[in-house]
Amino acid sequence: MQKLIISVFLFLTVCFPRAYSQENDSTNFSIYYSSPAKYTIADVQISGIKYLDKAVLVQLSGLTPGKEIEVPGEDVTNAIKKLWQQGLFSDVKVTATKIIKDQIWFDIYLQERPRLADVHFMGVSKSEKEDITAKVLLLKGSQLTDNQVINAERIIKNIFLEKGFLNTEVKIVQRDDTTQTNSLILDIYVDKKDKVKVNDIFITGNKEISYITLERAMKKTNANVLRNFFKTKKFLQEEYKNDKKKLIDKYNEKGFRDAIIERDSVYQVSVGKRDKPRVNIDIELEEGNKYYFGDIKWVGNTIYPSDYLSNVLGIKKGDVFNQKILDKRLFDNDEGLNNLYLDKGYLFFSLDPIETRINNDSIDYEMRISEGKQATINEVRVVGNTKTHEHVARRELHTFPGDLFSKTLLMRSYRELAQLGHFDPEAIVPDVQPNPESGTVDIEYQLQEKANDQIELSGGWGAGMFVGSIGLKFANFSARNIFNREAWKPLPTGDGQTLGIRFQTSGKYYRTVSLSFIEPWLGGKKPNSFSVSLSHSRINYSANKYYQSYNPYGSSGYGSNPYGYGGYGGYGGYGGGYGGGYGYDGYGYGGYPQYQYNYESENNNEVDDQIWETTALALGYGYRLSFPDDYFTMYHELSFEHYNLRNMGSYFYFLADETGQVNGTFDNLSLKTVFGRSSVDNPLYSRSGSSFSLSLKLTPPYSWFSDIDFSSKNVSNNERYKWIEYHKWLLKGQLYNPLSKNTNLVLRTAFELGFLGYYDQNRKSPFEGFIVGGSGMSGYNMYGTDYVALRGYKDYSLSPNNGSNMYSKFTLEMRYPITLKPSATIYALTFLEAGNAGMSFQNYVPFKLHRSAGVGVRIFLPMFGLMGIDWGYGFDEVAGNPSANGGQFHFVIGQQF
């Protein structure tokens, strides 16, 4: 204001110093305050500015050419006021430069405020600097005002106040920039001081709810006591406000809907020798009365009777009043009563719970329902599928034009789209667009493609060697476009078929190649899957410089019990273990493998090498069931495996002939049936749902139709096991339960049970056993064997070399996501696991388990699949292998657990 008065004074005394004396001398004039005259503005010039638009400033001043004003008068004064109010100038002057007759010329001189050349921060980290810069908005090149400096200081203090620095000091120093005219540099000095933590919390006025319960309700504001050892003690102003709301919410959950915080205070105290700043918090409560639910009446319901709605609501007269429970039972996405109507097509349904009376401590409600008309689906759109053909997405939908709207079917469609693996599950949006005027609804499924083709680069340590794998998996292949040149980009894609090629090798010792193809919708009309796979593997034990020369089954153990203990182990150590009853007269083999590594001879003649070759072909057909519900599936697979063994006596002692060698071929023709149910919501990071399966794999019972006495010593092993026979049972289950409100923290509960049976005890299958222990990665696959992971124990340590006949496994796994982006899915986990394996029911105790616990992480990259590393600790010693338990790392690439 002082500057304004000075400027007006200068205008009156300096700008108009002399009276107008000569008409032709336009610059020699005087204007008297006592004798104002009217003039028409001829022109207005703006001087002194560099960056601002002059025409805009003229309009802003109000002194526009052609305007008639009185000089001196309010127009000039108002012009100065308007320009000052912009806060952009440090000096404003209005000067009359010329007067001719009744026309006047003005010059408006404006001194711009200095501009910000640079900002220097002291006392903050790089991330803190970025946070301050984003919130304070001190833009280089912009004019710097006093308000900006004051606001900057306030905002910076608030930033650190939110982080627990209650005593932060901020000093802002302005200095001229010597390299630019009319420019300033800001030096911002921040002294955060020590972060303030909570010392103690004092709550008074609580009579009905204990102090411990109330303190636990405050999730982020915790007293410095032993019970809160693992909780944060920081005092954050914003979190404290939220925790006060949670404290009142706790009272509301207990029926005290009138509870309030009458007053609270936060004050600093010094604790300890170092006098570190801490705060005490005093909270004084007024609990009020405890309320209960009274009568609940339903109005407007015609579809469901009132008694049925009351049963679904689950709230009875006399129950403690809880607004949170009431809202959840009425409107929750999963459990709300509104879902009853939404599943029947009543999309325009509304429910308004009205308190009709408060009688002492009881609250009566009237549930006013407007059912509206049933909504018919008008249009179903699929958008965002840039790679996958539309029919692949549409065939998974359960919502069709002309059908009544159903929320359950909408969410089922969402689940099926997520299960495909072609779209990012976190980005799928079923957009429901109601049309109340026409009584219809449009549904648009918004999808986002993700890369799901995989390059497998895996490595595993198994059977004393490293085996590398490389594979290509095309998960969205299109076989019908193979001959369409335009579809090769680089391969024909979009039909949801899976084509896999895989190669494993350890050099000359081992190699295998496999090819597989899956069509999930055979014929394109029903979800009937068809699959075919072909593989061939070859192991040359003699090609390894160091190979295992041991008797994996121990020497013979004689006894009347064919399932008794076997004898001593083969050369290299003490055996032990369970006999399998192979052979005759109770002749048993036993013992976990004992290892001795011998240098290979120089004989490179492959005729004498120990070679095992396996060729396998499998055809599969699966379909969805409609009963008990359409989450159930059935899958059948016909497979054939051909084994060719040469000079394998030292490895298959029980199959050796009179020369001590195993030479011959063995065939495995089997049929597998899997009956399962899966309602898992997301295949990559499952939050809810379950998955159960019961499978039976069996061969024809050849021994039932044979006249050969297989207990006879005269029957050769080649004849005995020419056609392998067995029946193999597997029961598996998984259950996912979210433990947090945002469903990110998930508990996975799983179990597995397996059993390998026989038709004739003299023809027990030497193949198809269960190998338990370690990561569950085989390293290489010799034959049809199930490798079962049991973390915390060495690979294969709980089973003999040829596998166990039965096993059980139980898992509790807690998961939490680090990122769920399409480019990478990463989550951490911790687990409890237990399992066991055995050879026969007589010696197997399913709940005498080998227990373990540990932590791990899983990383899914679209190009490489799932990778994981676990560290587990096995608590129980393994009989005959004392070093098998303890701390173990398990690392795999391309392996799904």
XYZ file of N, CA, C and O in Angstrom, residues 57 77 138 210 229 258 277 340 403 429 467 547 555 561 691 749 839 865 889:
76
model
N -1.307 -6.777 -20.794
C -1.139 -5.881 -19.648
C -1.949 -4.604 -19.828
O -2.497 -4.058 -18.856
N -5.781 5.432 -10.808
C -5.548 4.756 -9.517
C -5.909 3.278 -9.594
O -5.174 2.405 -9.126
N 8.773 -25.082 -7.731
C 9.623 -23.918 -7.968
C 10.243 -24.091 -9.346
O 11.279 -24.723 -9.495
N -11.042 -52.915 26.184
C -9.748 -52.857 26.863
C -8.751 -51.976 26.116
O -8.868 -51.748 24.903
N 7.220 -54.967 19.414
C 8.630 -55.017 19.012
C 8.789 -55.009 17.494
O 9.686 -54.376 16.946
N -22.059 -44.106 19.162
C -21.947 -42.700 19.563
C -20.556 -42.371 20.099
O -20.329 -41.248 20.574
N 14.137 -37.303 20.536
C 12.761 -36.799 20.613
C 11.742 -37.913 20.438
O 11.823 -38.703 19.503
N -27.862 -61.534 -4.783
C -29.034 -62.358 -5.085
C -29.807 -61.774 -6.261
O -30.232 -62.497 -7.168
N -29.423 -62.966 -23.066
C -29.550 -63.584 -21.740
C -29.771 -62.506 -20.687
O -29.418 -61.336 -20.871
N -10.756 -55.896 -17.523
C -11.840 -55.087 -16.941
C -13.155 -55.455 -17.628
O -13.353 -55.148 -18.813
N 22.499 -80.954 -16.142
C 21.794 -81.139 -17.398
C 21.191 -79.802 -17.808
O 20.506 -79.158 -17.019
N 31.171 -91.967 -13.624
C 29.792 -92.426 -13.605
C 29.572 -93.234 -12.341
O 30.510 -93.714 -11.709
N 22.631 -105.619 -1.724
C 22.679 -107.060 -1.979
C 21.385 -107.688 -1.529
O 20.572 -107.079 -0.866
N 9.385 -112.635 4.628
C 8.541 -111.483 4.322
C 9.038 -110.824 3.044
O 10.141 -110.294 3.001
N -8.210 -76.102 -6.285
C -7.935 -77.038 -7.368
C -7.732 -78.420 -6.764
O -6.882 -78.587 -5.874
N -2.687 -73.649 0.722
C -2.692 -74.920 1.439
C -2.769 -76.037 0.409
O -3.630 -76.000 -0.472
N 7.728 -97.937 0.705
C 7.623 -98.992 -0.292
C 6.378 -99.851 -0.138
O 5.900 -100.426 -1.105
N 9.294 -67.967 -18.641
C 8.461 -68.740 -17.740
C 8.789 -68.454 -16.282
O 9.320 -67.398 -15.935
N 19.537 -75.103 -0.508
C 19.041 -74.199 -1.540
C 18.483 -75.022 -2.694
O 19.071 -76.027 -3.095
